[in-house]
Amino acid sequence: MKKVFSLLLALSMLITGSFGVMAQAQTIEPTNFDEINFQITSKENPDAYIESRFVPGNSAYARSSEEDGKTLVGYVDATVYVEETYTKGEDGNIFTTDSRLLSEEEVMSIGKSEFDVPVQSVQPRISTIGDKTTSRGKLTIRFTVMAYSQARRYQLNLTSNWSGLSWLSTGDTNSPGWGDDIMGFAWGGGYDFDGYGYDLLDAFGNHGRAAYIQSKANCGVAWNFNEHTTEAEYDDYITRAQCWTNINKNVATGGGNTTSVTGEYLHTWAAVSPSVSWSVSGSVGSGSFGLSSPSSQSWSIQAVVTGIPY
């Protein structure tokens, strides 16, 4: 009888232990990035209407998002509504006189559907326009932060998509935007960067070629490009741009503290120098960048992800 009781007790303990392991396994969730948060802003247009969505790395989606040894920390989607005004100069070329991000009241008054007109595959060579022509559209960015399996190493990825704007063209390489756009990243925490790249696509799927790198050690990296492309058989604009970089550090120095990383798209529409300057607030705080010579003929949108250990 004692043997039977001992056998039943052992079996009971084994079953109880198994259920305990199973319950523990079911409740394990990633907790390394519980403090991750985000903020979407436009320095030049604080009242801009920005539709945003943040997917944190500890969400249900993130548990199946491992990719090439990387795990999702989080990503941010942000859409802004844009209105641009064009006119024709004495030389016959069309150029942009104004570009701005609209407020929520303006967007709702106009109607969101008015911003969804597809971008034309071939931009028309306009011979005559009125004194003032207005076009509306949207810019959507996605800023993604991935963590490598190695400690203190991340990949930052920024993608932008223009839609709706029916840009006018006279075939001039600077028409209608006379300034380069800029995409890039900034960060705090003393991280360095290694490895980077970009890709530009127009509505035909052709890759853009005009881009070069600007950087500052332990602070940020950025690319600038003209959104207009000209080839013998077509005349079009960049509708999708993407850039990425890895940031890393060999030794943790934060003592449990965290910093932030920023993905930024900066749009210009005049003869603005593409040179940028960098800044870090605090010795290891958040990083940012902007035009070296600030211009009223530019605006930007920044996606900031906070809670990155350093």
PDB file of C-alpha atoms in Angstrom:
ATOM      1  CA  MET A   1       0.000   0.000   0.000  1.00  0.00           C
ATOM      2  CA  LYS A   2       2.872   2.300   0.887  1.00  0.00           C
ATOM      3  CA  LYS A   3       4.462   1.552  -2.474  1.00  0.00           C
ATOM      4  CA  VAL A   4       1.252   2.439  -4.286  1.00  0.00           C
ATOM      5  CA  PHE A   5       0.910   5.664  -2.268  1.00  0.00           C
ATOM      6  CA  SER A   6       4.530   6.590  -2.945  1.00  0.00           C
ATOM      7  CA  LEU A   7       4.049   5.937  -6.645  1.00  0.00           C
ATOM      8  CA  LEU A   8       0.896   8.067  -6.733  1.00  0.00           C
ATOM      9  CA  LEU A   9       2.643  10.863  -4.802  1.00  0.00           C
ATOM     10  CA  ALA A  10       5.608  10.837  -7.166  1.00  0.00           C
ATOM     11  CA  LEU A  11       3.305  10.855 -10.177  1.00  0.00           C
ATOM     12  CA  SER A  12       1.337  13.728  -8.638  1.00  0.00           C
ATOM     13  CA  MET A  13       4.519  15.734  -8.057  1.00  0.00           C
ATOM     14  CA  LEU A  14       5.700  15.047 -11.617  1.00  0.00           C
ATOM     15  CA  ILE A  15       2.387  16.212 -13.102  1.00  0.00           C
ATOM     16  CA  THR A  16       2.287  19.270 -10.839  1.00  0.00           C
ATOM     17  CA  GLY A  17       5.870  20.123 -11.769  1.00  0.00           C
ATOM     18  CA  SER A  18       5.123  19.727 -15.471  1.00  0.00           C
ATOM     19  CA  PHE A  19       2.142  22.053 -15.269  1.00  0.00           C
ATOM     20  CA  GLY A  20       4.294  24.502 -13.335  1.00  0.00           C
ATOM     21  CA  VAL A  21       6.890  24.546 -16.123  1.00  0.00           C
ATOM     22  CA  MET A  22       4.199  24.877 -18.754  1.00  0.00           C
ATOM     23  CA  ALA A  23       2.552  27.782 -16.951  1.00  0.00           C
ATOM     24  CA  GLN A  24       5.873  29.530 -16.536  1.00  0.00           C
ATOM     25  CA  ALA A  25       6.750  29.074 -20.210  1.00  0.00           C
ATOM     26  CA  GLN A  26       3.395  30.484 -21.283  1.00  0.00           C
ATOM     27  CA  THR A  27       3.848  33.652 -19.228  1.00  0.00           C
ATOM     28  CA  ILE A  28       7.392  34.480 -20.355  1.00  0.00           C
ATOM     29  CA  GLU A  29       7.329  37.660 -22.435  1.00  0.00           C
ATOM     30  CA  PRO A  30      10.111  39.964 -23.633  1.00  0.00           C
ATOM     31  CA  THR A  31      10.735  42.598 -20.972  1.00  0.00           C
ATOM     32  CA  ASN A  32      14.008  44.215 -22.078  1.00  0.00           C
ATOM     33  CA  PHE A  33      12.241  47.147 -23.689  1.00  0.00           C
ATOM     34  CA  ASP A  34       9.259  47.716 -21.414  1.00  0.00           C
ATOM     35  CA  GLU A  35      10.102  51.410 -21.098  1.00  0.00           C
ATOM     36  CA  ILE A  36      10.144  52.038 -24.854  1.00  0.00           C
ATOM     37  CA  ASN A  37       7.987  54.989 -25.864  1.00  0.00           C
ATOM     38  CA  PHE A  38       7.681  57.370 -28.794  1.00  0.00           C
ATOM     39  CA  GLN A  39       6.962  60.956 -29.789  1.00  0.00           C
ATOM     40  CA  ILE A  40       6.140  62.392 -33.223  1.00  0.00           C
ATOM     41  CA  THR A  41       6.741  66.100 -33.805  1.00  0.00           C
ATOM     42  CA  SER A  42       7.357  68.737 -36.459  1.00  0.00           C
ATOM     43  CA  LYS A  43       9.613  71.503 -35.166  1.00  0.00           C
ATOM     44  CA  GLU A  44       8.462  73.964 -37.814  1.00  0.00           C
ATOM     45  CA  ASN A  45       4.760  73.032 -37.665  1.00  0.00           C
ATOM     46  CA  PRO A  46       3.836  72.330 -34.028  1.00  0.00           C
ATOM     47  CA  ASP A  47       0.115  72.401 -34.908  1.00  0.00           C
ATOM     48  CA  ALA A  48       0.443  69.931 -37.786  1.00  0.00           C
ATOM     49  CA  TYR A  49      -2.066  67.090 -37.886  1.00  0.00           C
ATOM     50  CA  ILE A  50      -0.052  63.879 -37.512  1.00  0.00           C
ATOM     51  CA  GLU A  51      -1.665  60.452 -37.614  1.00  0.00           C
ATOM     52  CA  SER A  52       0.607  58.041 -35.762  1.00  0.00           C
ATOM     53  CA  ARG A  53       0.788  54.470 -34.530  1.00  0.00           C
ATOM     54  CA  PHE A  54       3.419  52.854 -32.312  1.00  0.00           C
ATOM     55  CA  VAL A  55       3.976  49.094 -32.138  1.00  0.00           C
ATOM     56  CA  PRO A  56       6.219  48.227 -29.146  1.00  0.00           C
ATOM     57  CA  GLY A  57       8.584  45.293 -29.104  1.00  0.00           C
ATOM     58  CA  ASN A  58       6.687  43.518 -26.317  1.00  0.00           C
ATOM     59  CA  SER A  59       3.477  43.326 -28.344  1.00  0.00           C
ATOM     60  CA  ALA A  60       2.038  40.073 -29.650  1.00  0.00           C
ATOM     61  CA  TYR A  61       3.284  40.973 -33.140  1.00  0.00           C
ATOM     62  CA  ALA A  62       6.842  41.472 -31.910  1.00  0.00           C
ATOM     63  CA  ARG A  63       7.128  37.906 -30.623  1.00  0.00           C
ATOM     64  CA  SER A  64       7.134  36.682 -34.212  1.00  0.00           C
ATOM     65  CA  SER A  65       9.224  39.492 -35.700  1.00  0.00           C
ATOM     66  CA  GLU A  66      12.747  38.125 -35.306  1.00  0.00           C
ATOM     67  CA  GLU A  67      14.729  38.664 -38.487  1.00  0.00           C
ATOM     68  CA  ASP A  68      18.345  37.725 -39.258  1.00  0.00           C
ATOM     69  CA  GLY A  69      19.328  37.656 -35.613  1.00  0.00           C
ATOM     70  CA  LYS A  70      17.427  40.872 -34.834  1.00  0.00           C
ATOM     71  CA  THR A  71      14.333  41.401 -32.691  1.00  0.00           C
ATOM     72  CA  LEU A  72      11.869  44.252 -32.986  1.00  0.00           C
ATOM     73  CA  VAL A  73      12.241  46.926 -30.327  1.00  0.00           C
ATOM     74  CA  GLY A  74       9.410  48.951 -31.823  1.00  0.00           C
ATOM     75  CA  TYR A  75       8.300  50.909 -34.864  1.00  0.00           C
ATOM     76  CA  VAL A  76       6.433  54.150 -35.443  1.00  0.00           C
ATOM     77  CA  ASP A  77       4.175  55.034 -38.384  1.00  0.00           C
ATOM     78  CA  ALA A  78       3.389  58.717 -38.931  1.00  0.00           C
ATOM     79  CA  THR A  79       1.439  60.469 -41.703  1.00  0.00           C
ATOM     80  CA  VAL A  80       1.308  64.214 -42.340  1.00  0.00           C
ATOM     81  CA  TYR A  81      -0.931  66.087 -44.791  1.00  0.00           C
ATOM     82  CA  VAL A  82       0.883  68.421 -47.182  1.00  0.00           C
ATOM     83  CA  GLU A  83      -0.200  71.344 -49.346  1.00  0.00           C
ATOM     84  CA  GLU A  84       2.158  72.881 -51.917  1.00  0.00           C
ATOM     85  CA  THR A  85       1.768  75.914 -54.143  1.00  0.00           C
ATOM     86  CA  TYR A  86       3.523  76.332 -57.498  1.00  0.00           C
ATOM     87  CA  THR A  87       3.991  79.149 -59.967  1.00  0.00           C
ATOM     88  CA  LYS A  88       5.869  79.722 -63.225  1.00  0.00           C
ATOM     89  CA  GLY A  89       8.911  81.941 -63.355  1.00  0.00           C
ATOM     90  CA  GLU A  90       9.964  84.298 -66.126  1.00  0.00           C
ATOM     91  CA  ASP A  91      12.230  81.587 -67.500  1.00  0.00           C
ATOM     92  CA  GLY A  92       9.203  79.312 -67.957  1.00  0.00           C
ATOM     93  CA  ASN A  93      10.198  76.865 -65.226  1.00  0.00           C
ATOM     94  CA  ILE A  94       7.706  75.938 -62.528  1.00  0.00           C
ATOM     95  CA  PHE A  95       8.847  76.248 -58.942  1.00  0.00           C
ATOM     96  CA  THR A  96       7.400  75.821 -55.478  1.00  0.00           C
ATOM     97  CA  THR A  97       6.441  78.972 -53.625  1.00  0.00           C
ATOM     98  CA  ASP A  98       5.153  77.317 -50.459  1.00  0.00           C
ATOM     99  CA  SER A  99       4.905  73.923 -48.788  1.00  0.00           C
ATOM    100  CA  ARG A 100       3.324  73.315 -45.411  1.00  0.00           C
ATOM    101  CA  LEU A 101       1.839  70.712 -43.111  1.00  0.00           C
ATOM    102  CA  LEU A 102      -1.868  71.232 -42.507  1.00  0.00           C
ATOM    103  CA  SER A 103      -3.624  71.317 -39.153  1.00  0.00           C
ATOM    104  CA  GLU A 104      -6.337  68.847 -38.161  1.00  0.00           C
ATOM    105  CA  GLU A 105      -9.010  71.482 -38.710  1.00  0.00           C
ATOM    106  CA  GLU A 106      -7.746  72.155 -42.235  1.00  0.00           C
ATOM    107  CA  VAL A 107      -7.493  68.460 -43.113  1.00  0.00           C
ATOM    108  CA  MET A 108     -11.013  67.708 -41.888  1.00  0.00           C
ATOM    109  CA  SER A 109     -12.401  70.765 -43.662  1.00  0.00           C
ATOM    110  CA  ILE A 110     -10.832  69.723 -46.975  1.00  0.00           C
ATOM    111  CA  GLY A 111     -11.581  65.997 -46.509  1.00  0.00           C
ATOM    112  CA  LYS A 112      -8.990  63.231 -46.294  1.00  0.00           C
ATOM    113  CA  SER A 113     -10.034  61.771 -49.636  1.00  0.00           C
ATOM    114  CA  GLU A 114      -8.712  64.899 -51.368  1.00  0.00           C
ATOM    115  CA  PHE A 115      -5.179  63.875 -50.380  1.00  0.00           C
ATOM    116  CA  ASP A 116      -5.370  60.391 -51.915  1.00  0.00           C
ATOM    117  CA  VAL A 117      -5.084  61.187 -55.632  1.00  0.00           C
ATOM    118  CA  PRO A 118      -2.466  58.764 -57.010  1.00  0.00           C
ATOM    119  CA  VAL A 119       0.908  60.205 -57.950  1.00  0.00           C
ATOM    120  CA  GLN A 120       1.176  60.427 -61.730  1.00  0.00           C
ATOM    121  CA  SER A 121       3.519  57.889 -63.287  1.00  0.00           C
ATOM    122  CA  VAL A 122       4.842  60.435 -65.771  1.00  0.00           C
ATOM    123  CA  GLN A 123       4.836  64.047 -64.679  1.00  0.00           C
ATOM    124  CA  PRO A 124       3.315  66.310 -67.358  1.00  0.00           C
ATOM    125  CA  ARG A 125       5.491  68.967 -68.941  1.00  0.00           C
ATOM    126  CA  ILE A 126       3.206  71.898 -68.247  1.00  0.00           C
ATOM    127  CA  SER A 127       3.468  74.749 -70.739  1.00  0.00           C
ATOM    128  CA  THR A 128       0.892  77.018 -69.148  1.00  0.00           C
ATOM    129  CA  ILE A 129      -0.384  77.309 -65.597  1.00  0.00           C
ATOM    130  CA  GLY A 130      -2.072  80.044 -63.649  1.00  0.00           C
ATOM    131  CA  ASP A 131      -0.324  82.410 -61.292  1.00  0.00           C
ATOM    132  CA  LYS A 132      -0.947  79.948 -58.488  1.00  0.00           C
ATOM    133  CA  THR A 133      -1.472  76.179 -58.638  1.00  0.00           C
ATOM    134  CA  THR A 134      -2.047  74.121 -55.486  1.00  0.00           C
ATOM    135  CA  SER A 135      -1.521  70.397 -54.985  1.00  0.00           C
ATOM    136  CA  ARG A 136      -2.191  68.246 -51.917  1.00  0.00           C
ATOM    137  CA  GLY A 137      -0.845  64.921 -50.750  1.00  0.00           C
ATOM    138  CA  LYS A 138       0.572  62.922 -47.869  1.00  0.00           C
ATOM    139  CA  LEU A 139       3.948  61.918 -46.529  1.00  0.00           C
ATOM    140  CA  THR A 140       4.128  58.746 -44.444  1.00  0.00           C
ATOM    141  CA  ILE A 141       7.238  57.644 -42.592  1.00  0.00           C
ATOM    142  CA  ARG A 142       8.011  54.454 -40.684  1.00  0.00           C
ATOM    143  CA  PHE A 143      10.846  54.451 -38.153  1.00  0.00           C
ATOM    144  CA  THR A 144      11.886  50.967 -37.037  1.00  0.00           C
ATOM    145  CA  VAL A 145      14.332  50.014 -34.288  1.00  0.00           C
ATOM    146  CA  MET A 146      15.672  46.441 -34.216  1.00  0.00           C
ATOM    147  CA  ALA A 147      17.973  44.933 -31.572  1.00  0.00           C
ATOM    148  CA  TYR A 148      20.720  42.473 -32.495  1.00  0.00           C
ATOM    149  CA  SER A 149      21.301  39.424 -30.341  1.00  0.00           C
ATOM    150  CA  GLN A 150      24.598  41.049 -29.300  1.00  0.00           C
ATOM    151  CA  ALA A 151      24.164  43.527 -26.462  1.00  0.00           C
ATOM    152  CA  ARG A 152      24.163  47.265 -27.199  1.00  0.00           C
ATOM    153  CA  ARG A 153      23.779  46.950 -30.968  1.00  0.00           C
ATOM    154  CA  TYR A 154      20.742  48.178 -32.908  1.00  0.00           C
ATOM    155  CA  GLN A 155      19.597  48.714 -36.473  1.00  0.00           C
ATOM    156  CA  LEU A 156      17.673  51.896 -37.315  1.00  0.00           C
ATOM    157  CA  ASN A 157      15.514  51.974 -40.448  1.00  0.00           C
ATOM    158  CA  LEU A 158      13.557  54.919 -41.863  1.00  0.00           C
ATOM    159  CA  THR A 159      11.184  54.628 -44.843  1.00  0.00           C
ATOM    160  CA  SER A 160       9.241  57.484 -46.447  1.00  0.00           C
ATOM    161  CA  ASN A 161       6.391  57.352 -48.957  1.00  0.00           C
ATOM    162  CA  TRP A 162       4.913  60.317 -50.821  1.00  0.00           C
ATOM    163  CA  SER A 163       1.415  59.984 -52.242  1.00  0.00           C
ATOM    164  CA  GLY A 164      -1.225  62.215 -53.771  1.00  0.00           C
ATOM    165  CA  LEU A 165       0.868  65.193 -54.833  1.00  0.00           C
ATOM    166  CA  SER A 166       0.579  65.817 -58.585  1.00  0.00           C
ATOM    167  CA  TRP A 167       3.917  67.519 -58.962  1.00  0.00           C
ATOM    168  CA  LEU A 168       4.208  69.739 -62.022  1.00  0.00           C
ATOM    169  CA  SER A 169       7.256  69.717 -64.242  1.00  0.00           C
ATOM    170  CA  THR A 170       8.840  71.613 -67.100  1.00  0.00           C
ATOM    171  CA  GLY A 171      11.627  69.101 -67.495  1.00  0.00           C
ATOM    172  CA  ASP A 172      14.075  71.170 -65.463  1.00  0.00           C
ATOM    173  CA  THR A 173      16.043  69.052 -62.992  1.00  0.00           C
ATOM    174  CA  ASN A 174      15.146  71.429 -60.164  1.00  0.00           C
ATOM    175  CA  SER A 175      11.471  71.804 -60.997  1.00  0.00           C
ATOM    176  CA  PRO A 176       9.473  72.275 -58.894  1.00  0.00           C
ATOM    177  CA  GLY A 177      11.572  71.617 -55.772  1.00  0.00           C
ATOM    178  CA  TRP A 178      14.844  73.541 -55.862  1.00  0.00           C
ATOM    179  CA  GLY A 179      16.221  71.996 -52.704  1.00  0.00           C
ATOM    180  CA  ASP A 180      17.289  68.523 -51.659  1.00  0.00           C
ATOM    181  CA  ASP A 181      15.335  66.495 -49.118  1.00  0.00           C
ATOM    182  CA  ILE A 182      17.199  64.942 -46.198  1.00  0.00           C
ATOM    183  CA  MET A 183      16.649  61.679 -44.312  1.00  0.00           C
ATOM    184  CA  GLY A 184      18.630  60.413 -41.394  1.00  0.00           C
ATOM    185  CA  PHE A 185      19.089  59.475 -37.772  1.00  0.00           C
ATOM    186  CA  ALA A 186      20.356  61.001 -34.556  1.00  0.00           C
ATOM    187  CA  TRP A 187      20.914  59.424 -31.150  1.00  0.00           C
ATOM    188  CA  GLY A 188      22.297  59.915 -27.680  1.00  0.00           C
ATOM    189  CA  GLY A 189      24.157  57.517 -25.410  1.00  0.00           C
ATOM    190  CA  GLY A 190      27.496  57.818 -27.168  1.00  0.00           C
ATOM    191  CA  TYR A 191      26.709  55.118 -29.729  1.00  0.00           C
ATOM    192  CA  ASP A 192      28.866  54.897 -32.850  1.00  0.00           C
ATOM    193  CA  PHE A 193      27.593  53.698 -36.222  1.00  0.00           C
ATOM    194  CA  ASP A 194      28.881  50.994 -38.533  1.00  0.00           C
ATOM    195  CA  GLY A 195      27.268  49.971 -41.771  1.00  0.00           C
ATOM    196  CA  TYR A 196      24.631  52.026 -43.538  1.00  0.00           C
ATOM    197  CA  GLY A 197      22.732  52.280 -46.806  1.00  0.00           C
ATOM    198  CA  TYR A 198      19.880  53.918 -48.691  1.00  0.00           C
ATOM    199  CA  ASP A 199      17.492  53.186 -51.537  1.00  0.00           C
ATOM    200  CA  LEU A 200      15.432  55.629 -53.616  1.00  0.00           C
ATOM    201  CA  LEU A 201      12.590  54.613 -55.933  1.00  0.00           C
ATOM    202  CA  ASP A 202      10.396  56.601 -58.309  1.00  0.00           C
ATOM    203  CA  ALA A 203       6.916  55.663 -59.524  1.00  0.00           C
ATOM    204  CA  PHE A 204       8.474  53.519 -62.287  1.00  0.00           C
ATOM    205  CA  GLY A 205      10.502  51.483 -59.798  1.00  0.00           C
ATOM    206  CA  ASN A 206      13.758  53.079 -60.964  1.00  0.00           C
ATOM    207  CA  HIS A 207      16.409  53.617 -58.309  1.00  0.00           C
ATOM    208  CA  GLY A 208      17.511  57.157 -57.526  1.00  0.00           C
ATOM    209  CA  ARG A 209      21.215  57.910 -57.692  1.00  0.00           C
ATOM    210  CA  ALA A 210      21.709  61.351 -56.169  1.00  0.00           C
ATOM    211  CA  ALA A 211      22.437  60.799 -52.481  1.00  0.00           C
ATOM    212  CA  TYR A 212      25.465  61.143 -50.262  1.00  0.00           C
ATOM    213  CA  ILE A 213      26.248  60.685 -46.610  1.00  0.00           C
ATOM    214  CA  GLN A 214      26.803  63.240 -43.879  1.00  0.00           C
ATOM    215  CA  SER A 215      27.617  62.142 -40.353  1.00  0.00           C
ATOM    216  CA  LYS A 216      28.932  63.070 -36.942  1.00  0.00           C
ATOM    217  CA  ALA A 217      30.662  60.515 -34.765  1.00  0.00           C
ATOM    218  CA  ASN A 218      28.592  59.263 -31.795  1.00  0.00           C
ATOM    219  CA  CYS A 219      25.670  61.459 -32.825  1.00  0.00           C
ATOM    220  CA  GLY A 220      24.058  60.777 -36.197  1.00  0.00           C
ATOM    221  CA  VAL A 221      24.110  60.068 -39.910  1.00  0.00           C
ATOM    222  CA  ALA A 222      22.000  61.473 -42.788  1.00  0.00           C
ATOM    223  CA  TRP A 223      21.541  61.439 -46.561  1.00  0.00           C
ATOM    224  CA  ASN A 224      20.335  64.161 -48.939  1.00  0.00           C
ATOM    225  CA  PHE A 225      18.814  63.745 -52.388  1.00  0.00           C
ATOM    226  CA  ASN A 226      16.850  65.669 -54.984  1.00  0.00           C
ATOM    227  CA  GLU A 227      13.361  64.184 -55.211  1.00  0.00           C
ATOM    228  CA  HIS A 228      13.260  64.899 -58.962  1.00  0.00           C
ATOM    229  CA  THR A 229      14.674  62.324 -61.398  1.00  0.00           C
ATOM    230  CA  THR A 230      15.315  62.949 -65.101  1.00  0.00           C
ATOM    231  CA  GLU A 231      16.110  60.366 -67.746  1.00  0.00           C
ATOM    232  CA  ALA A 232      15.790  60.470 -71.514  1.00  0.00           C
ATOM    233  CA  GLU A 233      12.564  58.473 -71.575  1.00  0.00           C
ATOM    234  CA  TYR A 234      10.838  59.727 -68.450  1.00  0.00           C
ATOM    235  CA  ASP A 235      10.534  62.608 -66.027  1.00  0.00           C
ATOM    236  CA  ASP A 236       9.463  61.676 -62.521  1.00  0.00           C
ATOM    237  CA  TYR A 237       9.875  62.101 -58.765  1.00  0.00           C
ATOM    238  CA  ILE A 238      11.089  59.915 -55.914  1.00  0.00           C
ATOM    239  CA  THR A 239       8.015  58.479 -54.219  1.00  0.00           C
ATOM    240  CA  ARG A 240       9.734  56.060 -51.804  1.00  0.00           C
ATOM    241  CA  ALA A 241      13.011  56.501 -49.958  1.00  0.00           C
ATOM    242  CA  GLN A 242      14.652  54.290 -47.373  1.00  0.00           C
ATOM    243  CA  CYS A 243      17.807  54.527 -45.286  1.00  0.00           C
ATOM    244  CA  TRP A 244      19.298  52.463 -42.482  1.00  0.00           C
ATOM    245  CA  THR A 245      22.295  52.249 -40.189  1.00  0.00           C
ATOM    246  CA  ASN A 246      23.635  50.136 -37.339  1.00  0.00           C
ATOM    247  CA  ILE A 247      24.612  51.752 -34.034  1.00  0.00           C
ATOM    248  CA  ASN A 248      26.681  50.056 -31.360  1.00  0.00           C
ATOM    249  CA  LYS A 249      28.991  50.492 -28.397  1.00  0.00           C
ATOM    250  CA  ASN A 250      31.472  48.081 -26.872  1.00  0.00           C
ATOM    251  CA  VAL A 251      30.908  48.887 -23.207  1.00  0.00           C
ATOM    252  CA  ALA A 252      27.716  49.882 -21.421  1.00  0.00           C
ATOM    253  CA  THR A 253      28.075  53.256 -19.674  1.00  0.00           C
ATOM    254  CA  GLY A 254      24.514  54.138 -18.774  1.00  0.00           C
ATOM    255  CA  GLY A 255      24.353  52.495 -15.375  1.00  0.00           C
ATOM    256  CA  GLY A 256      20.788  51.403 -16.103  1.00  0.00           C
ATOM    257  CA  ASN A 257      19.810  54.727 -17.694  1.00  0.00           C
ATOM    258  CA  THR A 258      18.329  55.078 -21.167  1.00  0.00           C
ATOM    259  CA  THR A 259      18.629  57.379 -24.162  1.00  0.00           C
ATOM    260  CA  SER A 260      16.649  58.003 -27.367  1.00  0.00           C
ATOM    261  CA  VAL A 261      17.033  57.500 -31.113  1.00  0.00           C
ATOM    262  CA  THR A 262      15.464  59.734 -33.773  1.00  0.00           C
ATOM    263  CA  GLY A 263      14.458  59.144 -37.386  1.00  0.00           C
ATOM    264  CA  GLU A 264      13.853  62.367 -39.316  1.00  0.00           C
ATOM    265  CA  TYR A 265      12.649  63.431 -42.761  1.00  0.00           C
ATOM    266  CA  LEU A 266      13.382  67.045 -43.764  1.00  0.00           C
ATOM    267  CA  HIS A 267      11.694  68.517 -46.851  1.00  0.00           C
ATOM    268  CA  THR A 268      12.994  71.639 -48.616  1.00  0.00           C
ATOM    269  CA  TRP A 269      11.635  73.409 -51.684  1.00  0.00           C
ATOM    270  CA  ALA A 270      14.097  76.223 -52.367  1.00  0.00           C
ATOM    271  CA  ALA A 271      17.796  76.668 -53.051  1.00  0.00           C
ATOM    272  CA  VAL A 272      18.663  75.470 -49.558  1.00  0.00           C
ATOM    273  CA  SER A 273      22.088  74.112 -48.679  1.00  0.00           C
ATOM    274  CA  PRO A 274      21.775  70.398 -47.826  1.00  0.00           C
ATOM    275  CA  SER A 275      24.411  70.748 -45.100  1.00  0.00           C
ATOM    276  CA  VAL A 276      23.191  69.753 -41.637  1.00  0.00           C
ATOM    277  CA  SER A 277      24.350  70.356 -38.091  1.00  0.00           C
ATOM    278  CA  TRP A 278      24.089  67.981 -35.156  1.00  0.00           C
ATOM    279  CA  SER A 279      23.362  68.382 -31.480  1.00  0.00           C
ATOM    280  CA  VAL A 280      22.980  66.222 -28.383  1.00  0.00           C
ATOM    281  CA  SER A 281      21.019  67.530 -25.403  1.00  0.00           C
ATOM    282  CA  GLY A 282      22.980  66.497 -22.339  1.00  0.00           C
ATOM    283  CA  SER A 283      26.090  64.361 -22.415  1.00  0.00           C
ATOM    284  CA  VAL A 284      24.124  61.237 -23.354  1.00  0.00           C
ATOM    285  CA  GLY A 285      20.647  62.611 -23.999  1.00  0.00           C
ATOM    286  CA  SER A 286      18.616  62.708 -27.188  1.00  0.00           C
ATOM    287  CA  GLY A 287      20.283  63.616 -30.475  1.00  0.00           C
ATOM    288  CA  SER A 288      18.866  65.707 -33.322  1.00  0.00           C
ATOM    289  CA  PHE A 289      19.914  67.375 -36.563  1.00  0.00           C
ATOM    290  CA  GLY A 290      18.778  70.282 -38.705  1.00  0.00           C
ATOM    291  CA  LEU A 291      19.902  72.533 -41.537  1.00  0.00           C
ATOM    292  CA  SER A 292      23.215  74.268 -40.891  1.00  0.00           C
ATOM    293  CA  SER A 293      21.614  77.423 -42.287  1.00  0.00           C
ATOM    294  CA  PRO A 294      17.978  77.347 -41.065  1.00  0.00           C
ATOM    295  CA  SER A 295      15.469  78.184 -43.786  1.00  0.00           C
ATOM    296  CA  SER A 296      11.800  79.155 -43.745  1.00  0.00           C
ATOM    297  CA  GLN A 297      11.491  77.088 -46.925  1.00  0.00           C
ATOM    298  CA  SER A 298      11.724  73.732 -45.197  1.00  0.00           C
ATOM    299  CA  TRP A 299       9.864  71.564 -42.727  1.00  0.00           C
ATOM    300  CA  SER A 300      10.586  68.296 -41.018  1.00  0.00           C
ATOM    301  CA  ILE A 301       8.959  65.434 -39.166  1.00  0.00           C
ATOM    302  CA  GLN A 302      10.758  63.565 -36.397  1.00  0.00           C
ATOM    303  CA  ALA A 303       9.987  60.181 -34.853  1.00  0.00           C
ATOM    304  CA  VAL A 304      11.698  59.769 -31.485  1.00  0.00           C
ATOM    305  CA  VAL A 305      11.890  56.408 -29.692  1.00  0.00           C
ATOM    306  CA  THR A 306      12.938  56.632 -26.042  1.00  0.00           C
ATOM    307  CA  GLY A 307      13.987  54.006 -23.519  1.00  0.00           C
ATOM    308  CA  ILE A 308      17.091  52.657 -25.300  1.00  0.00           C
ATOM    309  CA  PRO A 309      19.651  51.372 -22.732  1.00  0.00           C
ATOM    310  CA  TYR A 310      23.202  52.606 -23.143  1.00  0.00           C
TER     311      TYR A 310
END
